[in-house]
């Protein structure tokens, strides 16, 4: 089994609504020597939709043009990609993430915990927290604000994920350090790909995105981290055997849980 992987986080500054330009710019930053690359939440459209009509005009099916470009890039380069995009499933919009493998297959996640005005325009995700095989290991996806619910990372880890793929458009700067704890308490790696820049498309609401895209590991180390501004990419070579829940000879993390004493 493959135990070493090169994970990369791409940090971008999309231009709202310029989908083709944004996909071009993001793919240009994808390093061809990585096994798996994470891109931000809503990487193709930008974040601040004024209303559901505007969202529906830019949203795409999970096999639409943006998904096809991600898949084609993965097939052409041998690098798996995970990216957030605005999905429309018929008349229903979701804040989604796609995982595209080099063999042309894909996986889908729909953001479970919607943030702020996302609640006005998206439907909350209905898929739960699926895990899947990619690059020879088990992984799962969560999107941005899902981070503040430890149950999201926990559920993925309990289902066997060793890497949490985490496309983000963070506006608070609490998350990057909090992900260290998510990794330690679940003994996993996490790849958070965040965006930078400011959107002020709605009266009285200017959002500045906080960068600090990173890969962190089960030993509580931030392995690589971008700055708070600027586009770019950081890569980390990880050893998946570090995602080990045997903390001491007498402490296997899952075996030690006492769920009979925990509330739902
Ligand atoms: C967020 O969930 N985009 C903060």
mmCIF file of C-alpha atoms and ligand atoms in Angstrom:
data_model
loop_
_atom_site.group_PDB
_atom_site.id
_atom_site.type_symbol
_atom_site.label_atom_id
_atom_site.label_comp_id
_atom_site.label_asym_id
_atom_site.label_seq_id
_atom_site.Cartn_x
_atom_site.Cartn_y
_atom_site.Cartn_z
ATOM 1 C CA UNK A 1 0.000 0.000 0.000
ATOM 2 C CA UNK A 2 1.177 3.491 -0.810
ATOM 3 C CA UNK A 3 2.008 5.324 2.409
ATOM 4 C CA UNK A 4 3.591 8.553 1.211
ATOM 5 C CA UNK A 5 1.655 11.273 -0.565
ATOM 6 C CA UNK A 6 2.402 14.796 -1.715
ATOM 7 C CA UNK A 7 -0.555 17.012 -0.777
ATOM 8 C CA UNK A 8 -0.835 20.587 -2.043
ATOM 9 C CA UNK A 9 -3.129 23.480 -1.159
ATOM 10 C CA UNK A 10 -3.792 26.089 -3.838
ATOM 11 C CA UNK A 11 -4.817 29.571 -2.641
ATOM 12 C CA UNK A 12 -6.626 31.747 -5.195
ATOM 13 C CA UNK A 13 -8.376 35.085 -5.606
ATOM 14 C CA UNK A 14 -11.319 34.449 -7.922
ATOM 15 C CA UNK A 15 -13.060 37.274 -9.782
ATOM 16 C CA UNK A 16 -16.789 36.996 -9.058
ATOM 17 C CA UNK A 17 -18.701 35.458 -11.949
ATOM 18 C CA UNK A 18 -15.676 34.988 -14.246
ATOM 19 C CA UNK A 19 -15.898 31.210 -14.194
ATOM 20 C CA UNK A 20 -13.647 30.389 -17.129
ATOM 21 C CA UNK A 21 -10.980 32.838 -15.976
ATOM 22 C CA UNK A 22 -11.119 31.519 -12.419
ATOM 23 C CA UNK A 23 -10.739 27.890 -13.447
ATOM 24 C CA UNK A 24 -7.826 28.811 -15.738
ATOM 25 C CA UNK A 25 -6.108 30.740 -12.944
ATOM 26 C CA UNK A 26 -6.595 27.979 -10.384
ATOM 27 C CA UNK A 27 -5.445 25.158 -12.662
ATOM 28 C CA UNK A 28 -2.352 27.201 -13.587
ATOM 29 C CA UNK A 29 -1.343 27.018 -9.905
ATOM 30 C CA UNK A 30 -1.802 23.234 -9.622
ATOM 31 C CA UNK A 31 1.652 21.655 -9.294
ATOM 32 C CA UNK A 32 2.180 18.630 -11.520
ATOM 33 C CA UNK A 33 4.317 16.808 -8.942
ATOM 34 C CA UNK A 34 1.559 16.542 -6.310
ATOM 35 C CA UNK A 35 -0.573 13.449 -5.786
ATOM 36 C CA UNK A 36 -3.599 15.431 -4.633
ATOM 37 C CA UNK A 37 -4.327 19.163 -4.786
ATOM 38 C CA UNK A 38 -7.023 21.077 -2.921
ATOM 39 C CA UNK A 39 -8.652 24.239 -4.308
ATOM 40 C CA UNK A 40 -10.926 26.656 -2.392
ATOM 41 C CA UNK A 41 -14.698 26.589 -1.833
ATOM 42 C CA UNK A 42 -16.680 28.110 -4.754
ATOM 43 C CA UNK A 43 -13.359 28.405 -6.582
ATOM 44 C CA UNK A 44 -14.920 28.870 -10.004
ATOM 45 C CA UNK A 45 -17.627 31.452 -9.249
ATOM 46 C CA UNK A 46 -16.550 33.498 -6.246
ATOM 47 C CA UNK A 47 -18.548 33.670 -3.026
ATOM 48 C CA UNK A 48 -20.954 36.563 -2.595
ATOM 49 C CA UNK A 49 -24.051 35.813 -4.675
ATOM 50 C CA UNK A 50 -26.632 38.595 -4.303
ATOM 51 C CA UNK A 51 -29.577 36.185 -4.381
ATOM 52 C CA UNK A 52 -30.661 32.715 -5.429
ATOM 53 C CA UNK A 53 -31.351 33.821 -9.024
ATOM 54 C CA UNK A 54 -27.773 34.936 -9.448
ATOM 55 C CA UNK A 55 -26.565 31.711 -7.830
ATOM 56 C CA UNK A 56 -28.723 29.565 -10.143
ATOM 57 C CA UNK A 57 -27.318 31.346 -13.204
ATOM 58 C CA UNK A 58 -23.750 30.447 -12.200
ATOM 59 C CA UNK A 59 -24.366 27.040 -10.599
ATOM 60 C CA UNK A 60 -23.509 23.912 -12.599
ATOM 61 C CA UNK A 61 -24.415 20.239 -12.447
ATOM 62 C CA UNK A 62 -21.903 17.902 -10.807
ATOM 63 C CA UNK A 63 -20.954 16.775 -14.332
ATOM 64 C CA UNK A 64 -21.035 20.291 -15.820
ATOM 65 C CA UNK A 65 -18.282 22.339 -17.482
ATOM 66 C CA UNK A 66 -16.252 23.066 -14.334
ATOM 67 C CA UNK A 67 -16.430 19.441 -13.172
ATOM 68 C CA UNK A 68 -15.367 18.359 -16.654
ATOM 69 C CA UNK A 69 -12.365 20.688 -16.597
ATOM 70 C CA UNK A 70 -11.311 19.347 -13.183
ATOM 71 C CA UNK A 71 -11.710 15.756 -14.347
ATOM 72 C CA UNK A 72 -9.863 16.372 -17.616
ATOM 73 C CA UNK A 73 -7.001 18.012 -15.739
ATOM 74 C CA UNK A 74 -6.776 15.093 -13.292
ATOM 75 C CA UNK A 75 -6.765 12.573 -16.154
ATOM 76 C CA UNK A 76 -4.163 14.530 -18.152
ATOM 77 C CA UNK A 77 -1.756 15.100 -15.247
ATOM 78 C CA UNK A 78 -2.273 12.145 -12.911
ATOM 79 C CA UNK A 79 -3.023 14.540 -10.029
ATOM 80 C CA UNK A 80 -6.259 14.172 -8.065
ATOM 81 C CA UNK A 81 -8.146 17.444 -7.476
ATOM 82 C CA UNK A 82 -10.627 18.533 -4.840
ATOM 83 C CA UNK A 83 -12.480 21.815 -5.397
ATOM 84 C CA UNK A 84 -15.559 23.626 -4.157
ATOM 85 C CA UNK A 85 -18.182 24.789 -6.678
ATOM 86 C CA UNK A 86 -21.775 25.995 -6.817
ATOM 87 C CA UNK A 87 -23.847 22.968 -7.787
ATOM 88 C CA UNK A 88 -27.333 22.874 -9.247
ATOM 89 C CA UNK A 89 -29.182 19.589 -9.071
ATOM 90 C CA UNK A 90 -32.254 20.417 -11.123
ATOM 91 C CA UNK A 91 -33.710 23.442 -9.331
ATOM 92 C CA UNK A 92 -31.802 22.855 -6.100
ATOM 93 C CA UNK A 93 -28.523 24.689 -5.394
ATOM 94 C CA UNK A 94 -25.852 23.252 -3.102
ATOM 95 C CA UNK A 95 -22.496 24.535 -1.935
ATOM 96 C CA UNK A 96 -20.578 21.457 -3.088
ATOM 97 C CA UNK A 97 -17.130 19.971 -3.528
ATOM 98 C CA UNK A 98 -15.945 17.597 -6.227
ATOM 99 C CA UNK A 99 -13.115 15.105 -5.985
ATOM 100 C CA UNK A 100 -11.711 14.218 -9.407
ATOM 101 C CA UNK A 101 -9.412 11.199 -9.745
ATOM 102 C CA UNK A 102 -6.842 10.585 -12.484
ATOM 103 C CA UNK A 103 -8.938 7.626 -13.694
ATOM 104 C CA UNK A 104 -11.762 10.030 -14.570
ATOM 105 C CA UNK A 105 -14.084 9.099 -11.708
ATOM 106 C CA UNK A 106 -15.466 11.687 -9.272
ATOM 107 C CA UNK A 107 -16.961 12.007 -5.786
ATOM 108 C CA UNK A 108 -19.373 14.660 -4.527
ATOM 109 C CA UNK A 109 -19.942 16.335 -1.156
ATOM 110 C CA UNK A 110 -22.594 18.958 -0.339
ATOM 111 C CA UNK A 111 -21.829 21.412 2.503
ATOM 112 C CA UNK A 112 -23.699 20.314 5.597
ATOM 113 C CA UNK A 113 -23.379 23.440 7.756
ATOM 114 C CA UNK A 114 -24.192 26.624 5.837
ATOM 115 C CA UNK A 115 -22.627 29.928 6.977
ATOM 116 C CA UNK A 116 -24.481 33.265 7.344
ATOM 117 C CA UNK A 117 -26.213 34.359 4.094
ATOM 118 C CA UNK A 118 -25.475 31.006 2.465
ATOM 119 C CA UNK A 119 -28.638 29.978 4.312
ATOM 120 C CA UNK A 120 -30.636 32.378 2.118
ATOM 121 C CA UNK A 121 -29.523 30.880 -1.180
ATOM 122 C CA UNK A 122 -28.224 27.301 -0.816
ATOM 123 C CA UNK A 123 -29.972 24.193 0.427
ATOM 124 C CA UNK A 124 -28.068 22.414 3.194
ATOM 125 C CA UNK A 125 -26.232 19.311 2.005
ATOM 126 C CA UNK A 126 -28.180 16.050 1.967
ATOM 127 C CA UNK A 127 -25.359 13.546 1.469
ATOM 128 C CA UNK A 128 -23.899 13.377 4.974
ATOM 129 C CA UNK A 129 -20.153 12.746 5.143
ATOM 130 C CA UNK A 130 -19.155 10.136 2.570
ATOM 131 C CA UNK A 131 -15.642 8.691 2.513
ATOM 132 C CA UNK A 132 -13.971 7.207 -0.542
ATOM 133 C CA UNK A 133 -10.704 5.766 -1.802
ATOM 134 C CA UNK A 134 -8.277 8.086 -3.582
ATOM 135 C CA UNK A 135 -4.497 7.888 -4.022
ATOM 136 C CA UNK A 136 -4.580 4.491 -2.315
ATOM 137 C CA UNK A 137 -6.098 5.734 0.935
ATOM 138 C CA UNK A 138 -9.425 6.724 2.460
ATOM 139 C CA UNK A 139 -10.394 10.397 2.434
ATOM 140 C CA UNK A 140 -13.457 12.569 2.868
ATOM 141 C CA UNK A 141 -14.521 16.150 2.255
ATOM 142 C CA UNK A 142 -15.834 18.936 4.441
ATOM 143 C CA UNK A 143 -16.372 22.559 3.396
ATOM 144 C CA UNK A 144 -15.278 25.664 5.267
ATOM 145 C CA UNK A 145 -17.682 26.304 8.219
ATOM 146 C CA UNK A 146 -18.088 22.554 8.706
ATOM 147 C CA UNK A 147 -14.807 22.920 10.648
ATOM 148 C CA UNK A 148 -16.503 24.420 13.718
ATOM 149 C CA UNK A 149 -18.572 21.255 14.216
ATOM 150 C CA UNK A 150 -16.146 18.625 15.537
ATOM 151 C CA UNK A 151 -18.717 16.016 14.520
ATOM 152 C CA UNK A 152 -17.922 16.602 10.833
ATOM 153 C CA UNK A 153 -14.237 15.712 11.097
ATOM 154 C CA UNK A 154 -15.037 13.004 13.669
ATOM 155 C CA UNK A 155 -17.580 11.322 11.420
ATOM 156 C CA UNK A 156 -15.152 11.279 8.493
ATOM 157 C CA UNK A 157 -12.400 9.881 10.715
ATOM 158 C CA UNK A 158 -14.664 7.233 12.283
ATOM 159 C CA UNK A 159 -15.496 6.119 8.741
ATOM 160 C CA UNK A 160 -11.799 5.650 8.019
ATOM 161 C CA UNK A 161 -10.695 8.912 6.430
ATOM 162 C CA UNK A 162 -6.986 9.566 6.942
ATOM 163 C CA UNK A 163 -7.041 12.858 5.054
ATOM 164 C CA UNK A 164 -9.727 15.548 5.393
ATOM 165 C CA UNK A 165 -10.103 17.599 2.221
ATOM 166 C CA UNK A 166 -11.355 21.048 3.201
ATOM 167 C CA UNK A 167 -12.104 23.650 0.494
ATOM 168 C CA UNK A 168 -12.780 26.965 2.235
ATOM 169 C CA UNK A 169 -13.732 30.632 1.859
ATOM 170 C CA UNK A 170 -12.917 31.624 5.425
ATOM 171 C CA UNK A 171 -13.697 35.101 6.699
ATOM 172 C CA UNK A 172 -12.733 34.431 10.327
ATOM 173 C CA UNK A 173 -9.130 33.479 11.063
ATOM 174 C CA UNK A 174 -9.959 30.963 13.806
ATOM 175 C CA UNK A 175 -10.044 27.936 11.556
ATOM 176 C CA UNK A 176 -6.400 27.328 10.602
ATOM 177 C CA UNK A 177 -5.312 26.814 14.212
ATOM 178 C CA UNK A 178 -8.527 24.940 15.079
ATOM 179 C CA UNK A 179 -7.782 22.415 12.330
ATOM 180 C CA UNK A 180 -4.669 21.428 14.269
ATOM 181 C CA UNK A 181 -6.977 20.160 17.018
ATOM 182 C CA UNK A 182 -9.275 18.424 14.519
ATOM 183 C CA UNK A 183 -6.194 16.569 13.263
ATOM 184 C CA UNK A 184 -4.871 15.664 16.714
ATOM 185 C CA UNK A 185 -8.177 14.456 18.155
ATOM 186 C CA UNK A 186 -8.857 12.303 15.084
ATOM 187 C CA UNK A 187 -5.274 11.401 14.168
ATOM 188 C CA UNK A 188 -5.683 12.530 10.567
ATOM 189 C CA UNK A 189 -4.202 14.955 8.057
ATOM 190 C CA UNK A 190 -6.201 17.955 6.843
ATOM 191 C CA UNK A 191 -5.771 19.976 3.664
ATOM 192 C CA UNK A 192 -7.469 23.377 3.962
ATOM 193 C CA UNK A 193 -7.452 25.378 0.704
ATOM 194 C CA UNK A 194 -8.700 28.899 1.342
ATOM 195 C CA UNK A 195 -9.055 31.975 -0.856
ATOM 196 C CA UNK A 196 -7.910 35.566 -0.482
ATOM 197 C CA UNK A 197 -9.261 38.939 -1.614
ATOM 198 C CA UNK A 198 -12.373 40.982 -0.833
ATOM 199 C CA UNK A 199 -15.929 40.846 -2.179
ATOM 200 C CA UNK A 200 -18.359 43.701 -1.502
ATOM 201 C CA UNK A 201 -21.235 42.882 -3.834
ATOM 202 C CA UNK A 202 -23.962 43.423 -1.224
ATOM 203 C CA UNK A 203 -24.806 46.700 0.554
ATOM 204 C CA UNK A 204 -23.148 46.889 3.936
ATOM 205 C CA UNK A 205 -21.378 43.557 3.623
ATOM 206 C CA UNK A 206 -17.713 43.538 2.675
ATOM 207 C CA UNK A 207 -16.040 40.152 3.096
ATOM 208 C CA UNK A 208 -12.268 39.736 3.217
ATOM 209 C CA UNK A 209 -11.085 36.162 2.909
ATOM 210 C CA UNK A 210 -8.293 35.129 5.216
ATOM 211 C CA UNK A 211 -5.883 32.890 3.281
ATOM 212 C CA UNK A 212 -3.546 30.776 5.454
ATOM 213 C CA UNK A 213 -4.187 27.695 3.328
ATOM 214 C CA UNK A 214 -2.402 24.783 4.944
ATOM 215 C CA UNK A 215 -1.746 21.112 5.404
ATOM 216 C CA UNK A 216 -1.640 19.915 9.004
ATOM 217 C CA UNK A 217 -0.948 16.515 10.467
ATOM 218 C CA UNK A 218 -1.971 14.100 13.220
ATOM 219 C CA UNK A 219 0.984 15.095 15.406
ATOM 220 C CA UNK A 220 -0.403 18.635 15.722
ATOM 221 C CA UNK A 221 2.001 20.244 13.292
ATOM 222 C CA UNK A 222 1.113 22.730 10.596
ATOM 223 C CA UNK A 223 3.249 21.173 7.873
ATOM 224 C CA UNK A 224 2.929 24.067 5.418
ATOM 225 C CA UNK A 225 0.905 27.280 5.463
ATOM 226 C CA UNK A 226 0.382 30.120 2.972
ATOM 227 C CA UNK A 227 0.238 33.779 3.963
ATOM 228 C CA UNK A 228 -2.944 35.720 4.694
ATOM 229 C CA UNK A 229 -2.734 37.434 1.299
ATOM 230 C CA UNK A 230 -1.543 36.415 -2.133
ATOM 231 C CA UNK A 231 -2.232 33.517 -4.457
ATOM 232 C CA UNK A 232 0.022 30.483 -4.614
ATOM 233 C CA UNK A 233 0.522 26.899 -3.575
ATOM 234 C CA UNK A 234 2.148 24.986 -0.735
ATOM 235 C CA UNK A 235 2.971 21.264 -0.741
ATOM 236 C CA UNK A 236 3.696 18.756 1.996
ATOM 237 C CA UNK A 237 4.999 15.202 1.745
ATOM 238 C CA UNK A 238 3.050 13.179 4.274
ATOM 239 C CA UNK A 239 3.514 9.672 5.632
ATOM 240 C CA UNK A 240 0.064 8.175 6.110
ATOM 241 C CA UNK A 241 1.372 5.732 8.691
ATOM 242 C CA UNK A 242 1.464 8.777 11.032
ATOM 243 C CA UNK A 243 -2.355 8.693 10.958
ATOM 244 C CA UNK A 244 -2.191 6.115 13.741
ATOM 245 C CA UNK A 245 -4.699 6.001 16.589
ATOM 246 C CA UNK A 246 -2.493 3.830 18.847
ATOM 247 C CA UNK A 247 -1.322 6.644 21.142
ATOM 248 C CA UNK A 248 0.274 4.395 23.754
ATOM 249 C CA UNK A 249 0.360 0.594 24.036
ATOM 250 C CA UNK A 250 -2.835 0.933 26.121
ATOM 251 C CA UNK A 251 -4.611 3.716 24.230
ATOM 252 C CA UNK A 252 -6.252 3.084 20.879
ATOM 253 C CA UNK A 253 -8.302 6.212 20.333
ATOM 254 C CA UNK A 254 -11.484 4.588 19.030
ATOM 255 C CA UNK A 255 -11.385 1.704 21.492
ATOM 256 C CA UNK A 256 -11.046 4.216 24.354
ATOM 257 C CA UNK A 257 -14.126 6.212 23.390
ATOM 258 C CA UNK A 258 -17.058 5.969 25.848
ATOM 259 C CA UNK A 259 -20.008 6.837 23.628
ATOM 260 C CA UNK A 260 -22.470 5.676 26.282
ATOM 261 C CA UNK A 261 -21.526 8.855 28.169
ATOM 262 C CA UNK A 262 -21.673 11.232 25.206
ATOM 263 C CA UNK A 263 -24.739 13.193 24.091
ATOM 264 C CA UNK A 264 -25.733 13.160 20.466
HETATM 265 C C1 LIG B 1 -17.653 29.730 5.191
HETATM 266 O O1 LIG B 1 -18.194 28.671 5.530
HETATM 267 N N1 LIG B 1 -17.502 30.013 3.898
HETATM 268 C C2 LIG B 1 -17.141 30.668 6.187
#
